[in-house]
Coordinates of C-alpha atoms and ligand atoms in Angstrom, one line a residue:
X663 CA 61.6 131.3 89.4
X664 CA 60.0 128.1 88.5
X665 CA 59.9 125.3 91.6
X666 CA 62.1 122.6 91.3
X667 CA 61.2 119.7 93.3
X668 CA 63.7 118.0 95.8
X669 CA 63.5 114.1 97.2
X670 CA 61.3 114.1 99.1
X671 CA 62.4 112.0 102.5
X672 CA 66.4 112.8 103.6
X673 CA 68.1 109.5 103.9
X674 CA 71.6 110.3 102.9
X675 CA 73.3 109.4 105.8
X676 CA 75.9 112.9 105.2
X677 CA 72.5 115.4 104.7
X678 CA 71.0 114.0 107.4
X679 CA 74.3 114.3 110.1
X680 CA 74.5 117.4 108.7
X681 CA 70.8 119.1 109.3
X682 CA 71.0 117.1 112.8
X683 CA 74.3 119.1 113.9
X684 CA 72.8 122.3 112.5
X685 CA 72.1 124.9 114.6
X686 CA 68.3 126.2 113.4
X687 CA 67.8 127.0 117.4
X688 CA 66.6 130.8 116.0
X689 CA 63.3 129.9 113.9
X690 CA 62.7 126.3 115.7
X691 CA 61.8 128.5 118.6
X692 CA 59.2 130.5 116.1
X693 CA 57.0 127.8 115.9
X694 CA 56.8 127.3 119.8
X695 CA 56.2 131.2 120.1
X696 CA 53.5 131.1 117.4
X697 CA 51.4 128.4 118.9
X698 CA 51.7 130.2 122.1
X699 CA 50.6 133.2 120.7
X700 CA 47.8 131.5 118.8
X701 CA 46.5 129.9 121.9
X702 CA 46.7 132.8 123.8
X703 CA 44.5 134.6 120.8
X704 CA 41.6 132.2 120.9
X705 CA 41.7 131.3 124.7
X706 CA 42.6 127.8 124.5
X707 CA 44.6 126.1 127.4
X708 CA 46.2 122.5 126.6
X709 CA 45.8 119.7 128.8
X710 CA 46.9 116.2 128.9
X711 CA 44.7 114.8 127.0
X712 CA 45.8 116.7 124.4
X713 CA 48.1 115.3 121.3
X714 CA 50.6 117.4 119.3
X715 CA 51.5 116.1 116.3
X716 CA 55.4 117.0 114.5
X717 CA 54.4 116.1 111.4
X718 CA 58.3 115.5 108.9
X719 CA 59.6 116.2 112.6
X720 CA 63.1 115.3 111.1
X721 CA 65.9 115.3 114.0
X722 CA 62.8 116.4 116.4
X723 CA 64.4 119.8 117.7
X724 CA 61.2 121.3 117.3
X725 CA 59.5 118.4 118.8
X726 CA 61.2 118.5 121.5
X727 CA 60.9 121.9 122.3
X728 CA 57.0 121.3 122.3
X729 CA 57.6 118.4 124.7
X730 CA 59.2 120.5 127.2
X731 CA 56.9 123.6 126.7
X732 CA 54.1 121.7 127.5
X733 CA 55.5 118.6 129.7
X734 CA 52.0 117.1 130.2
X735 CA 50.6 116.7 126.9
X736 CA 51.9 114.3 124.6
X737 CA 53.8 115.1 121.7
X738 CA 54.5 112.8 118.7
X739 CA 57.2 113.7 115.6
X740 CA 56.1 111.8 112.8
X741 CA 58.4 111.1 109.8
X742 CA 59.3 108.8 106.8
X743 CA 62.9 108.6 107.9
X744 CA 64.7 106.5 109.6
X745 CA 67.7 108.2 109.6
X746 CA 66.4 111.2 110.7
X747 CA 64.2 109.3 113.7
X748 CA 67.7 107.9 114.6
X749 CA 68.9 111.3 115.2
X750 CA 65.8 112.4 117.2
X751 CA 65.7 109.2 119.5
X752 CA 69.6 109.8 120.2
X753 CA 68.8 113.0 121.2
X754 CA 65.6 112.5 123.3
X755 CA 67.4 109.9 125.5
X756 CA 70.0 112.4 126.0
X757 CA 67.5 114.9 127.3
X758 CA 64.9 112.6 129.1
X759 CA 61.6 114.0 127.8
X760 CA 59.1 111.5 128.7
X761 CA 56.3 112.9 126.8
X762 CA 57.7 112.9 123.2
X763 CA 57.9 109.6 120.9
X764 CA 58.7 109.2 117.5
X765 CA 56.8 107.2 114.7
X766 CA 58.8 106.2 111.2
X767 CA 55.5 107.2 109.0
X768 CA 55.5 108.4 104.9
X769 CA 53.1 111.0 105.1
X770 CA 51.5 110.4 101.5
X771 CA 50.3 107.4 102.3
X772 CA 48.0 108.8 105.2
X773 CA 46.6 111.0 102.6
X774 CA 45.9 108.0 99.7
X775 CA 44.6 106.0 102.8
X776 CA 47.2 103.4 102.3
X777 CA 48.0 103.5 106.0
X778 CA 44.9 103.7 108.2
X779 CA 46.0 107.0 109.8
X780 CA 47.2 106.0 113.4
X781 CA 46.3 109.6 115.7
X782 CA 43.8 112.2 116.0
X783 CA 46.4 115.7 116.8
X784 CA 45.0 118.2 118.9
X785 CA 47.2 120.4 117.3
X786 CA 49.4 119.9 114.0
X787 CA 52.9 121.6 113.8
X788 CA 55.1 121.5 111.0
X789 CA 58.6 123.5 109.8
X790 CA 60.1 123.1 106.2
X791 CA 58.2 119.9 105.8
X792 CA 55.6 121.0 102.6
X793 CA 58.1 121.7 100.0
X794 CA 59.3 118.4 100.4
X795 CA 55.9 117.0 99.0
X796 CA 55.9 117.1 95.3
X797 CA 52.1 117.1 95.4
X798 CA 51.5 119.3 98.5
X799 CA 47.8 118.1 98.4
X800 CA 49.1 115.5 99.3
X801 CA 50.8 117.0 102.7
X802 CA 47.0 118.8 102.9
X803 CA 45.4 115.7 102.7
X804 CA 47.1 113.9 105.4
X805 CA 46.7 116.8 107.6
X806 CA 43.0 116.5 107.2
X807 CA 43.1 113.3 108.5
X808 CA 45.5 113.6 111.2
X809 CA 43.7 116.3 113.0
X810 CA 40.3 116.1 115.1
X811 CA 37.4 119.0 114.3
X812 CA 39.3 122.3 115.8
X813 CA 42.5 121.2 115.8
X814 CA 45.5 123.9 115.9
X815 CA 47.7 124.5 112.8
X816 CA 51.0 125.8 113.1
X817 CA 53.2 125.2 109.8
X818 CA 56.3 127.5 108.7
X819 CA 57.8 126.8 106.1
X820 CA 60.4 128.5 103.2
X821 CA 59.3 131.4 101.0
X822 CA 60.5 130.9 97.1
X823 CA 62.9 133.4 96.1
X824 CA 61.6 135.2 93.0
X825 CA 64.5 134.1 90.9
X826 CA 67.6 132.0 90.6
X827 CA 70.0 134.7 92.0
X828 CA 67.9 135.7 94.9
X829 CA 67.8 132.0 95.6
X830 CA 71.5 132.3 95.8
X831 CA 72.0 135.4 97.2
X832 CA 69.7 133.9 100.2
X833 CA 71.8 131.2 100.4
X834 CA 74.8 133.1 100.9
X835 CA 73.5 135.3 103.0
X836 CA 72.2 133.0 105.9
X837 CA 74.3 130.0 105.6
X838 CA 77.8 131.9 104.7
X839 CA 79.9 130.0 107.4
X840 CA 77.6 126.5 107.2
X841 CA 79.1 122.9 105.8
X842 CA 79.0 122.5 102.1
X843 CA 76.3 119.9 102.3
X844 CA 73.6 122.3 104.1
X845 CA 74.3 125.0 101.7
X846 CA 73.5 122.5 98.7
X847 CA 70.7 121.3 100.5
X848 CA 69.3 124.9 101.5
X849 CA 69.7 126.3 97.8
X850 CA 67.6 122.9 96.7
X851 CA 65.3 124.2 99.4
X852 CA 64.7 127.3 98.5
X853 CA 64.2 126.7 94.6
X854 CA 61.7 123.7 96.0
X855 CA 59.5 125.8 98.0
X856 CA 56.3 127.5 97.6
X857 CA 55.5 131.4 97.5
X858 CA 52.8 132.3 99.9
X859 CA 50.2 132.6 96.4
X860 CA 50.8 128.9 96.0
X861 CA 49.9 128.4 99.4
X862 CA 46.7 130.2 99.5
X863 CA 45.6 128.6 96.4
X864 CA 46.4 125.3 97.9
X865 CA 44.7 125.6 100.8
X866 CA 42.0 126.9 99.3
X867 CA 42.0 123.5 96.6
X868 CA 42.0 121.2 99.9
X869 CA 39.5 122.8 101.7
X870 CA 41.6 124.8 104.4
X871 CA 40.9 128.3 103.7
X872 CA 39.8 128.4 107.0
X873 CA 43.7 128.9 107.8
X874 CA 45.7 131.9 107.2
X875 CA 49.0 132.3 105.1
X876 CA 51.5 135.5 105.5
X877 CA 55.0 135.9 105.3
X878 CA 57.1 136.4 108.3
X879 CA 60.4 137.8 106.9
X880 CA 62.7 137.1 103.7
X881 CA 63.0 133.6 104.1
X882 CA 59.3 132.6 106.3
X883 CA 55.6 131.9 105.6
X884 CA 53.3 131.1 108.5
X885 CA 50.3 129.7 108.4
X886 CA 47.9 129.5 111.1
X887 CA 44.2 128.7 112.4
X888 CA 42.0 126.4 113.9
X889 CA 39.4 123.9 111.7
Ligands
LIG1133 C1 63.9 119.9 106.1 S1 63.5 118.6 107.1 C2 62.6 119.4 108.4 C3 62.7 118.6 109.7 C4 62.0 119.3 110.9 N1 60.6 119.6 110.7 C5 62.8 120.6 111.3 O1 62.2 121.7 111.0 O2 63.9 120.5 111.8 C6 62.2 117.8 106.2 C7 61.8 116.4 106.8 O3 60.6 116.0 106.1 C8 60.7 114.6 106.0 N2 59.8 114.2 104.9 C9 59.7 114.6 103.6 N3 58.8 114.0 102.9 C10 58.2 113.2 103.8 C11 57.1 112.3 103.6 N4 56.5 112.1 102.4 N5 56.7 111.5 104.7 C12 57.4 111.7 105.9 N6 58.4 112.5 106.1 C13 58.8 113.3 105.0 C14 62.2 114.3 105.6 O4 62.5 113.0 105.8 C15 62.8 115.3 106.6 O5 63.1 114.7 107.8

């Protein structure tokens, strides 16, 4: 199925109260459990000098799961939406993490240098952000410049069903009893993302090959490494 590109920042005030209540508790978790994992595999400890970066951190769940894993390293969600920040900020000050904040930033402009790019990340994190980009070198380029030399990549992100009735089907499948608004904005999802050849090759275009791409499950790529 060919990709068909979706906005790229959620703004609607309706799509974004939707994703916000969602419950994506199952594969947020993933992302935590993989840099774990990953740190574990190459014997690195984090400390508090340490910055993770959320990069499209939408409503921050993942974020904040970081913030809590790790309570003494600081933990930044980046994103180009204020909506969406509005949503994480309500939440954080319901759940008192002191190490998380939250920066309105539009990621492409990192990467054409129209913004000087404000951090240096320790480690970059990042779930169903790069299909948004409708150039992902853009989204590669950015995260070159947000991350010092041997920083930690962790991004998950959807797989591209082969055709327009998988796409479907997938839909149905995993969002059967979900509001009508997050199964529109799945399916646009879904036909906006990548297959994990795309991926390879982009990474490979920007440089990144370094950093490994494999699919997790029907709906998940990973991608993983240290540059
Ligand atoms: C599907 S949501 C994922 C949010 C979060 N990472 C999660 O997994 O819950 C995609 C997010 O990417 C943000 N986004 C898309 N393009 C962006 C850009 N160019 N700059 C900054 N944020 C962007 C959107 O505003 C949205 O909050």
């Amino acid at each position: 199925m060919k990709r068909t590109p979706e906005p790229e920042l959620m703004q609607i005030p309706s799509q974004v109260r939707a994703y916000a209540d969602a419950d994506f508790s199952k594969s947020d978790s993933m992302v935590v459990k993989s840099l774990e994992k990953y740190l574990k595999k190459v014997g690195r400890t984090l400390n508090k000098t340490d910055l993770i970066l959320d990069i499209a951190c939408g409503p921050g769940n993942i974020a904040q799961r970081i913030a809590k894993n790790w309570p003494y390293v600081n933990v930044v969600g980046i994103d180009g939406s204020k909506e969406m920040l509005n949503e994480a900020e309500n939440k954080l000050s319901e759940n008192l993490t002191n190490n998380l904040s939250y920066q309105l930033i539009e990621i492409n402009s990192i990467a054409t240098g129209e913004i000087h790019c404000p951090f240096k990340a320790d480690v970059l994190v990042s779930n169903s952000a790069l299909h948004h980009f409708h150039d992902p070198s853009r989204f590669w380029g950015a995260l070159k410049k947000l991350g010092k030399t041997k920083c930690i990549h962790i991004h998950r992100d959807l797989i591209r069903p082969i055709s327009a009735k998988k796409a479907f089907e997938i839909k149905e499948k995993h969002l059967s009893n979900s509001p009508k608004i997050l199964k529109k904005d799945f399916h646009a999802s879904l036909k906006a993302s990548f297959t994990v050849d795309e991926v390879t090759h982009q990474l490979f275009d920007s440089g990144l090959s370094q950093l490994e791409v494999f699919q997790v499950d029907e709906l998940y790529f990973e991608i993983i490494g240290c540059i």
